[in-house]
Amino acid sequence: MSARVLDGKAVSQTVRNEVKGEVDRFVSKHGRRPGLEVILVGENAASVIYTRNKEKAANEVGIRGVLHTLPETTSESDVLALLDRLNQDDAVDGILVQLPLPKHINEARVLESINPKKDVDGFHAINAGLLLSGRPNLVPCTPLGCMRLIQESGVDLTGAHAVVVGRSNIVGKPVAQLLLAKHATVTMAHSKTRDLPGLCRSADVLVAAVGRAELVRGEWVKPFAVVIDVGINRIQDGDKSRVVGDVAYAEAAEVAGAITPVPGGVGPMTIAYLLHNTVRAATLRSG
Ligand code: NAD
């Protein structure tokens, strides 16, 4: 048996097209483009690529994407001053601070200083709390992308057992809340969970957001389960390096009903939902 591949590249293009339509409607109604400001502090190689891609993707759908590149030595108070200015600027709908931040900057303080109405990453405690209380406002992008791919799989989530491996604030916890809201029975697993393979084998929907290369083996997967692999892990393969997920793809694809590849699964969905969140923030603020 071979699982159906949930093609994140193709689905993310559909989401981008949907967003482009919403941007066009917003522009005709309000006479301005939605604005997304991306802040990068320092020169982390992956972050430089991610932030450039976010700016480019925004402009491609008609969002006014602006990238602020600040030196590694920027003080926390200078970052907070920039956030204060962007929070008050009416032309700015979305603000994203790329993580990780340099060590001398308090990440929590910075994230909590973003106006929750402009918090397109959905990491602010107010947005996390709203999601938890069943009144989602701006929801983290990767979990939204996971849910869209689960929807594409066609699985009926009502009463299904969903196991989420990983309990981070940016992926594991919000994805579990979204699954719960769709009436799945949700189990959250983590590094201290007993018999992780056995638990995973009971999952109709298995979401792996761990950051451990190919942790989830084929024999951990229930036949016909939907497997969503959030992991991005760079491994050495001879003298080359390549990116793999948290799931041993070839093994799992033999057992699962549907599975996301890495790369080309959840990854492309994240940027698409950042654009979605920016238009959502703009519309919620401007009507
Ligand atoms: P994190 O390090 O914040 O959290 C990892 C979680 O995994 C923790 O809750 C921990 O308890 C759990 N864990 C660690 N080892 C485990 C083990 N052996 N067994 C079971 N659970 C274990 O990571 P994160 O930010 O949630 O990211 C997870 C992965 O997803 C990373 O590979 C990251 O690069 C990737 N990621 C991808 C995207 C995307 O757009 N595709 C977005 C965010 C994160």
mmCIF file of C-alpha atoms and ligand atoms in Angstrom:
data_model
loop_
_atom_site.group_PDB
_atom_site.id
_atom_site.type_symbol
_atom_site.label_atom_id
_atom_site.label_comp_id
_atom_site.label_asym_id
_atom_site.label_seq_id
_atom_site.Cartn_x
_atom_site.Cartn_y
_atom_site.Cartn_z
ATOM 1 C CA MET A 1 0.000 0.000 0.000
ATOM 2 C CA SER A 2 1.190 3.517 -0.661
ATOM 3 C CA ALA A 3 -0.237 6.615 0.991
ATOM 4 C CA ARG A 4 -1.733 9.550 -0.861
ATOM 5 C CA VAL A 5 0.761 12.420 -0.831
ATOM 6 C CA LEU A 6 -0.616 15.671 0.596
ATOM 7 C CA ASP A 7 1.109 18.163 -1.691
ATOM 8 C CA GLY A 8 1.805 21.306 0.345
ATOM 9 C CA LYS A 9 3.253 23.133 -2.646
ATOM 10 C CA ALA A 10 0.050 22.768 -4.646
ATOM 11 C CA VAL A 11 -2.316 23.462 -1.730
ATOM 12 C CA SER A 12 -0.288 26.497 -0.623
ATOM 13 C CA GLN A 13 -0.633 27.914 -4.142
ATOM 14 C CA THR A 14 -4.415 27.561 -3.825
ATOM 15 C CA VAL A 15 -4.283 29.391 -0.477
ATOM 16 C CA ARG A 16 -2.147 32.157 -2.012
ATOM 17 C CA ASN A 17 -4.662 32.549 -4.838
ATOM 18 C CA GLU A 18 -7.481 32.795 -2.277
ATOM 19 C CA VAL A 19 -5.497 35.432 -0.368
ATOM 20 C CA LYS A 20 -4.825 37.389 -3.556
ATOM 21 C CA GLY A 21 -8.579 37.599 -4.148
ATOM 22 C CA GLU A 22 -9.104 38.862 -0.578
ATOM 23 C CA VAL A 23 -6.313 41.425 -1.005
ATOM 24 C CA ASP A 24 -7.948 42.717 -4.204
ATOM 25 C CA ARG A 25 -11.298 43.066 -2.401
ATOM 26 C CA PHE A 26 -9.595 44.848 0.523
ATOM 27 C CA VAL A 27 -7.837 47.283 -1.836
ATOM 28 C CA SER A 28 -11.051 48.158 -3.695
ATOM 29 C CA LYS A 29 -12.908 48.705 -0.418
ATOM 30 C CA HIS A 30 -10.246 50.623 1.516
ATOM 31 C CA GLY A 31 -8.064 52.189 -1.178
ATOM 32 C CA ARG A 32 -4.853 50.849 0.329
ATOM 33 C CA ARG A 33 -2.885 47.607 0.386
ATOM 34 C CA PRO A 34 -2.688 45.535 3.558
ATOM 35 C CA GLY A 35 0.741 46.048 5.134
ATOM 36 C CA LEU A 36 3.062 43.420 6.640
ATOM 37 C CA GLU A 37 6.247 44.447 8.480
ATOM 38 C CA VAL A 38 8.835 41.741 9.074
ATOM 39 C CA ILE A 39 11.622 42.392 11.586
ATOM 40 C CA LEU A 40 14.895 40.496 11.474
ATOM 41 C CA VAL A 41 17.558 41.105 14.119
ATOM 42 C CA GLY A 42 20.973 39.651 13.276
ATOM 43 C CA GLU A 43 22.201 37.456 10.452
ATOM 44 C CA ASN A 44 21.055 33.890 11.262
ATOM 45 C CA ALA A 45 21.410 32.288 7.808
ATOM 46 C CA ALA A 46 18.056 30.464 7.858
ATOM 47 C CA SER A 47 16.245 33.552 9.209
ATOM 48 C CA VAL A 48 17.677 35.740 6.432
ATOM 49 C CA ILE A 49 16.186 33.368 3.835
ATOM 50 C CA TYR A 50 12.860 32.974 5.686
ATOM 51 C CA THR A 51 12.340 36.724 6.096
ATOM 52 C CA ARG A 52 13.226 37.512 2.464
ATOM 53 C CA ASN A 53 10.781 34.816 1.352
ATOM 54 C CA LYS A 54 8.049 36.284 3.551
ATOM 55 C CA GLU A 55 8.574 39.796 2.164
ATOM 56 C CA LYS A 56 8.613 38.477 -1.420
ATOM 57 C CA ALA A 57 5.537 36.277 -0.941
ATOM 58 C CA ALA A 58 3.629 39.215 0.557
ATOM 59 C CA ASN A 59 4.372 41.487 -2.386
ATOM 60 C CA GLU A 60 3.435 38.723 -4.860
ATOM 61 C CA VAL A 61 -0.159 38.664 -3.570
ATOM 62 C CA GLY A 62 -0.425 42.464 -3.386
ATOM 63 C CA ILE A 63 0.371 42.897 0.316
ATOM 64 C CA ARG A 64 2.833 45.734 1.039
ATOM 65 C CA GLY A 65 5.656 43.660 2.541
ATOM 66 C CA VAL A 66 8.471 45.543 4.289
ATOM 67 C CA LEU A 67 11.563 43.869 5.740
ATOM 68 C CA HIS A 68 13.459 45.630 8.555
ATOM 69 C CA THR A 69 16.958 44.196 8.832
ATOM 70 C CA LEU A 70 18.539 45.266 12.120
ATOM 71 C CA PRO A 71 22.128 44.542 13.183
ATOM 72 C CA GLU A 72 22.849 41.743 15.703
ATOM 73 C CA THR A 73 23.904 44.375 18.252
ATOM 74 C CA THR A 74 20.517 46.179 18.234
ATOM 75 C CA SER A 75 19.342 46.798 21.801
ATOM 76 C CA GLU A 76 16.061 45.450 23.123
ATOM 77 C CA SER A 77 14.820 49.009 23.680
ATOM 78 C CA ASP A 78 15.457 49.848 20.020
ATOM 79 C CA VAL A 79 13.420 46.799 18.927
ATOM 80 C CA LEU A 80 10.629 47.807 21.327
ATOM 81 C CA ALA A 81 10.724 51.385 19.992
ATOM 82 C CA LEU A 82 10.322 50.108 16.417
ATOM 83 C CA LEU A 83 7.413 47.890 17.515
ATOM 84 C CA ASP A 84 5.802 50.854 19.235
ATOM 85 C CA ARG A 85 6.003 52.899 16.042
ATOM 86 C CA LEU A 86 4.581 50.052 13.904
ATOM 87 C CA ASN A 87 1.840 49.320 16.466
ATOM 88 C CA GLN A 88 0.629 52.900 16.074
ATOM 89 C CA ASP A 89 0.970 53.139 12.303
ATOM 90 C CA ASP A 90 -2.476 52.714 10.737
ATOM 91 C CA ALA A 91 -1.021 51.506 7.429
ATOM 92 C CA VAL A 92 0.528 48.522 9.205
ATOM 93 C CA ASP A 93 -1.762 45.498 9.605
ATOM 94 C CA GLY A 94 0.685 42.735 10.459
ATOM 95 C CA ILE A 95 3.928 42.679 12.447
ATOM 96 C CA LEU A 96 6.208 39.656 12.608
ATOM 97 C CA VAL A 97 9.444 39.403 14.584
ATOM 98 C CA GLN A 98 11.565 36.570 13.213
ATOM 99 C CA LEU A 99 12.749 34.101 15.876
ATOM 100 C CA PRO A 100 15.209 33.281 17.282
ATOM 101 C CA LEU A 101 16.296 36.696 18.582
ATOM 102 C CA PRO A 102 19.875 37.356 19.725
ATOM 103 C CA LYS A 103 20.455 36.234 23.331
ATOM 104 C CA HIS A 104 20.587 39.757 24.826
ATOM 105 C CA ILE A 105 16.959 40.366 23.767
ATOM 106 C CA ASN A 106 14.072 38.997 25.850
ATOM 107 C CA GLU A 107 11.933 37.096 23.349
ATOM 108 C CA ALA A 108 8.785 36.979 25.502
ATOM 109 C CA ARG A 109 8.931 40.732 26.193
ATOM 110 C CA VAL A 110 9.277 41.478 22.486
ATOM 111 C CA LEU A 111 6.432 39.164 21.427
ATOM 112 C CA GLU A 112 4.129 40.565 24.120
ATOM 113 C CA SER A 113 4.863 44.108 22.866
ATOM 114 C CA ILE A 114 3.244 43.466 19.484
ATOM 115 C CA ASN A 115 -0.318 44.784 19.281
ATOM 116 C CA PRO A 116 -2.371 41.523 19.428
ATOM 117 C CA LYS A 117 -4.513 42.845 16.560
ATOM 118 C CA LYS A 118 -1.369 42.958 14.377
ATOM 119 C CA ASP A 119 0.176 39.738 15.701
ATOM 120 C CA VAL A 120 0.106 37.745 12.446
ATOM 121 C CA ASP A 121 2.255 34.960 13.934
ATOM 122 C CA GLY A 122 -0.435 34.467 16.589
ATOM 123 C CA PHE A 123 2.178 34.026 19.350
ATOM 124 C CA HIS A 124 0.901 36.777 21.705
ATOM 125 C CA ALA A 125 -0.568 35.432 24.967
ATOM 126 C CA ILE A 126 -3.881 37.156 24.181
ATOM 127 C CA ASN A 127 -4.165 35.311 20.870
ATOM 128 C CA ALA A 128 -3.078 32.018 22.474
ATOM 129 C CA GLY A 129 -5.755 32.572 25.154
ATOM 130 C CA LEU A 130 -8.447 33.414 22.612
ATOM 131 C CA LEU A 131 -7.667 30.198 20.720
ATOM 132 C CA LEU A 132 -7.828 28.210 23.967
ATOM 133 C CA SER A 133 -11.187 29.734 24.859
ATOM 134 C CA GLY A 134 -12.709 28.872 21.489
ATOM 135 C CA ARG A 135 -12.716 32.428 20.084
ATOM 136 C CA PRO A 136 -9.753 32.322 17.678
ATOM 137 C CA ASN A 137 -8.476 35.703 16.498
ATOM 138 C CA LEU A 138 -5.033 35.371 14.862
ATOM 139 C CA VAL A 139 -3.902 31.735 14.949
ATOM 140 C CA PRO A 140 -0.292 30.555 14.386
ATOM 141 C CA CYS A 141 0.439 29.924 10.710
ATOM 142 C CA THR A 142 1.998 26.429 10.772
ATOM 143 C CA PRO A 143 -0.937 24.902 12.713
ATOM 144 C CA LEU A 144 -3.371 26.522 10.255
ATOM 145 C CA GLY A 145 -1.368 24.967 7.425
ATOM 146 C CA CYS A 146 -1.510 21.549 9.112
ATOM 147 C CA MET A 147 -5.294 21.823 9.452
ATOM 148 C CA ARG A 148 -5.704 22.709 5.776
ATOM 149 C CA LEU A 149 -3.680 19.652 4.753
ATOM 150 C CA ILE A 150 -5.735 17.471 7.122
ATOM 151 C CA GLN A 151 -8.867 18.878 5.470
ATOM 152 C CA GLU A 152 -7.399 18.011 2.049
ATOM 153 C CA SER A 153 -6.958 14.399 3.202
ATOM 154 C CA GLY A 154 -10.732 14.150 3.544
ATOM 155 C CA VAL A 155 -10.567 12.504 7.009
ATOM 156 C CA ASP A 156 -13.619 12.989 9.236
ATOM 157 C CA LEU A 157 -12.169 14.492 12.423
ATOM 158 C CA THR A 158 -15.325 14.113 14.508
ATOM 159 C CA GLY A 159 -14.498 11.546 17.173
ATOM 160 C CA ALA A 160 -11.228 10.615 15.475
ATOM 161 C CA HIS A 161 -8.173 10.086 17.668
ATOM 162 C CA ALA A 162 -5.556 12.737 16.912
ATOM 163 C CA VAL A 163 -2.110 12.408 18.466
ATOM 164 C CA VAL A 164 0.115 15.480 18.420
ATOM 165 C CA VAL A 165 3.773 14.759 19.199
ATOM 166 C CA GLY A 166 5.413 17.961 20.499
ATOM 167 C CA ARG A 167 4.007 20.595 22.849
ATOM 168 C CA SER A 168 5.595 23.849 21.696
ATOM 169 C CA ASN A 169 3.624 27.095 21.866
ATOM 170 C CA ILE A 170 4.112 27.689 18.161
ATOM 171 C CA VAL A 171 3.074 24.286 16.757
ATOM 172 C CA GLY A 172 2.066 21.470 19.125
ATOM 173 C CA LYS A 173 -0.278 23.310 21.493
ATOM 174 C CA PRO A 174 -2.167 25.373 18.884
ATOM 175 C CA VAL A 175 -2.549 22.445 16.468
ATOM 176 C CA ALA A 176 -4.033 20.395 19.329
ATOM 177 C CA GLN A 177 -6.537 23.189 20.051
ATOM 178 C CA LEU A 178 -7.560 23.386 16.389
ATOM 179 C CA LEU A 179 -8.073 19.608 16.233
ATOM 180 C CA LEU A 180 -10.146 19.754 19.428
ATOM 181 C CA ALA A 181 -12.284 22.501 17.916
ATOM 182 C CA LYS A 182 -12.992 20.124 15.008
ATOM 183 C CA HIS A 183 -14.225 17.515 17.523
ATOM 184 C CA ALA A 184 -11.234 15.181 17.408
ATOM 185 C CA THR A 185 -10.236 13.353 20.593
ATOM 186 C CA VAL A 186 -6.779 14.793 21.096
ATOM 187 C CA THR A 187 -3.758 13.372 22.902
ATOM 188 C CA MET A 188 -0.640 15.504 23.272
ATOM 189 C CA ALA A 189 2.614 13.587 23.457
ATOM 190 C CA HIS A 190 6.094 14.876 24.282
ATOM 191 C CA SER A 191 9.585 13.847 25.334
ATOM 192 C CA LYS A 192 8.319 12.335 28.628
ATOM 193 C CA THR A 193 5.421 10.343 27.121
ATOM 194 C CA ARG A 194 5.480 6.612 27.894
ATOM 195 C CA ASP A 195 5.219 4.132 25.024
ATOM 196 C CA LEU A 196 5.199 6.769 22.294
ATOM 197 C CA PRO A 197 5.186 4.136 19.500
ATOM 198 C CA GLY A 198 2.083 2.443 20.988
ATOM 199 C CA LEU A 199 0.299 5.763 21.434
ATOM 200 C CA CYS A 200 1.086 6.845 17.876
ATOM 201 C CA ARG A 201 -0.230 3.502 16.592
ATOM 202 C CA SER A 202 -3.648 4.407 18.008
ATOM 203 C CA ALA A 203 -3.802 7.690 16.039
ATOM 204 C CA ASP A 204 -6.203 8.220 13.152
ATOM 205 C CA VAL A 205 -4.412 11.533 12.644
ATOM 206 C CA LEU A 206 -0.767 11.816 13.666
ATOM 207 C CA VAL A 207 0.960 15.208 13.777
ATOM 208 C CA ALA A 208 4.708 15.157 14.405
ATOM 209 C CA ALA A 209 6.216 18.486 15.522
ATOM 210 C CA VAL A 210 9.314 17.398 17.376
ATOM 211 C CA GLY A 211 12.519 18.381 15.602
ATOM 212 C CA ARG A 212 14.059 14.861 15.705
ATOM 213 C CA ALA A 213 14.979 13.433 12.314
ATOM 214 C CA GLU A 214 12.795 10.444 11.347
ATOM 215 C CA LEU A 215 11.753 9.731 14.953
ATOM 216 C CA VAL A 216 8.371 8.330 13.900
ATOM 217 C CA ARG A 217 8.894 4.949 12.249
ATOM 218 C CA GLY A 218 6.614 3.066 9.866
ATOM 219 C CA GLU A 219 5.563 0.616 12.585
ATOM 220 C CA TRP A 220 4.325 3.545 14.731
ATOM 221 C CA VAL A 221 1.687 4.390 12.121
ATOM 222 C CA LYS A 222 -1.837 2.982 12.166
ATOM 223 C CA PRO A 223 -2.937 1.610 8.766
ATOM 224 C CA PHE A 224 -4.683 4.347 6.727
ATOM 225 C CA ALA A 225 -3.850 7.096 9.256
ATOM 226 C CA VAL A 226 -3.285 10.688 8.132
ATOM 227 C CA VAL A 227 0.302 11.679 8.931
ATOM 228 C CA ILE A 228 1.325 15.345 9.093
ATOM 229 C CA ASP A 229 5.065 15.902 9.393
ATOM 230 C CA VAL A 230 6.004 19.380 10.641
ATOM 231 C CA GLY A 231 9.677 18.629 11.272
ATOM 232 C CA ILE A 232 12.494 20.287 9.372
ATOM 233 C CA ASN A 233 15.780 18.542 10.181
ATOM 234 C CA ARG A 234 19.010 18.856 8.228
ATOM 235 C CA ILE A 235 20.976 15.591 8.227
ATOM 236 C CA GLN A 236 24.329 14.618 6.767
ATOM 237 C CA ASP A 237 24.056 12.013 3.990
ATOM 238 C CA GLY A 238 27.605 11.053 2.980
ATOM 239 C CA ASP A 239 29.271 14.321 2.000
ATOM 240 C CA LYS A 240 25.936 16.001 1.234
ATOM 241 C CA SER A 241 23.276 17.306 3.606
ATOM 242 C CA ARG A 242 19.546 17.025 3.083
ATOM 243 C CA VAL A 243 16.349 17.966 4.880
ATOM 244 C CA VAL A 244 14.124 15.290 6.419
ATOM 245 C CA GLY A 245 11.054 15.430 8.618
ATOM 246 C CA ASP A 246 10.225 13.925 12.000
ATOM 247 C CA VAL A 247 8.698 10.921 10.217
ATOM 248 C CA ALA A 248 10.589 8.151 8.392
ATOM 249 C CA TYR A 249 8.736 8.982 5.187
ATOM 250 C CA ALA A 250 9.307 5.883 3.035
ATOM 251 C CA GLU A 251 8.327 3.497 5.853
ATOM 252 C CA ALA A 252 5.329 5.554 6.992
ATOM 253 C CA ALA A 253 4.029 6.010 3.443
ATOM 254 C CA GLU A 254 3.729 2.206 3.165
ATOM 255 C CA VAL A 255 1.199 2.182 6.025
ATOM 256 C CA ALA A 256 -0.532 5.576 6.125
ATOM 257 C CA GLY A 257 -3.595 6.593 4.131
ATOM 258 C CA ALA A 258 -2.239 10.096 3.487
ATOM 259 C CA ILE A 259 1.065 11.746 4.349
ATOM 260 C CA THR A 260 2.887 15.054 3.930
ATOM 261 C CA PRO A 261 6.371 14.981 2.374
ATOM 262 C CA VAL A 262 9.358 16.958 3.685
ATOM 263 C CA PRO A 263 10.198 19.217 1.969
ATOM 264 C CA GLY A 264 7.024 20.245 0.122
ATOM 265 C CA GLY A 265 4.418 19.469 2.789
ATOM 266 C CA VAL A 266 3.755 21.700 5.798
ATOM 267 C CA GLY A 267 6.664 24.079 5.021
ATOM 268 C CA PRO A 268 5.084 25.955 2.082
ATOM 269 C CA MET A 269 1.771 26.176 3.970
ATOM 270 C CA THR A 270 3.290 28.324 6.716
ATOM 271 C CA ILE A 271 4.039 31.321 4.480
ATOM 272 C CA ALA A 272 0.674 30.981 2.732
ATOM 273 C CA TYR A 273 -1.095 31.251 6.099
ATOM 274 C CA LEU A 274 1.080 34.211 7.120
ATOM 275 C CA LEU A 275 -0.382 36.011 4.095
ATOM 276 C CA HIS A 276 -3.848 34.776 5.056
ATOM 277 C CA ASN A 277 -3.366 36.130 8.596
ATOM 278 C CA THR A 278 -2.201 39.507 7.293
ATOM 279 C CA VAL A 279 -5.362 40.025 5.250
ATOM 280 C CA ARG A 280 -7.405 38.734 8.167
ATOM 281 C CA ALA A 281 -5.736 41.231 10.526
ATOM 282 C CA ALA A 282 -6.309 44.035 8.007
ATOM 283 C CA THR A 283 -9.972 43.115 7.586
ATOM 284 C CA LEU A 284 -10.606 42.712 11.321
ATOM 285 C CA ARG A 285 -9.095 46.163 11.978
ATOM 286 C CA SER A 286 -10.644 48.000 9.042
ATOM 287 C CA GLY A 287 -13.928 46.159 8.606
HETATM 288 P P1 NAD B 1 10.322 22.733 19.964
HETATM 289 O O1 NAD B 1 11.747 22.318 20.118
HETATM 290 O O2 NAD B 1 9.869 24.030 20.525
HETATM 291 O O3 NAD B 1 9.389 21.594 20.554
HETATM 292 C C1 NAD B 1 9.660 20.238 20.333
HETATM 293 C C2 NAD B 1 8.688 19.398 21.133
HETATM 294 O O4 NAD B 1 8.990 18.043 20.854
HETATM 295 C C3 NAD B 1 8.794 19.582 22.633
HETATM 296 O O5 NAD B 1 7.505 19.807 23.138
HETATM 297 C C4 NAD B 1 9.339 18.270 23.167
HETATM 298 O O6 NAD B 1 8.697 17.848 24.359
HETATM 299 C C5 NAD B 1 8.994 17.302 22.065
HETATM 300 N N1 NAD B 1 10.010 16.256 21.962
HETATM 301 C C6 NAD B 1 11.350 16.411 21.913
HETATM 302 N N2 NAD B 1 11.941 15.208 21.808
HETATM 303 C C7 NAD B 1 10.978 14.290 21.803
HETATM 304 C C8 NAD B 1 10.977 12.877 21.737
HETATM 305 N N3 NAD B 1 12.102 12.174 21.617
HETATM 306 N N4 NAD B 1 9.791 12.255 21.734
HETATM 307 C C9 NAD B 1 8.630 12.950 21.824
HETATM 308 N N5 NAD B 1 8.575 14.298 21.900
HETATM 309 C C10 NAD B 1 9.743 14.939 21.902
HETATM 310 O O7 NAD B 1 10.046 22.627 18.395
HETATM 311 P P2 NAD B 1 8.945 23.346 17.457
HETATM 312 O O8 NAD B 1 9.266 24.781 17.351
HETATM 313 O O9 NAD B 1 7.573 22.924 17.817
HETATM 314 O O10 NAD B 1 9.339 22.674 16.056
HETATM 315 C C11 NAD B 1 9.258 21.275 15.858
HETATM 316 C C12 NAD B 1 9.797 20.931 14.485
HETATM 317 O O11 NAD B 1 8.975 21.559 13.518
HETATM 318 C C13 NAD B 1 11.209 21.434 14.203
HETATM 319 O O12 NAD B 1 11.843 20.506 13.347
HETATM 320 C C14 NAD B 1 10.996 22.730 13.472
HETATM 321 O O13 NAD B 1 12.074 23.048 12.624
HETATM 322 C C15 NAD B 1 9.759 22.390 12.691
HETATM 323 N N6 NAD B 1 8.939 23.548 12.326
HETATM 324 C C16 NAD B 1 8.522 23.609 11.047
HETATM 325 C C17 NAD B 1 7.717 24.650 10.630
HETATM 326 C C18 NAD B 1 7.258 24.653 9.214
HETATM 327 O O14 NAD B 1 6.911 25.695 8.695
HETATM 328 N N7 NAD B 1 7.216 23.502 8.551
HETATM 329 C C19 NAD B 1 7.339 25.643 11.524
HETATM 330 C C20 NAD B 1 7.743 25.551 12.852
HETATM 331 C C21 NAD B 1 8.544 24.488 13.248
#
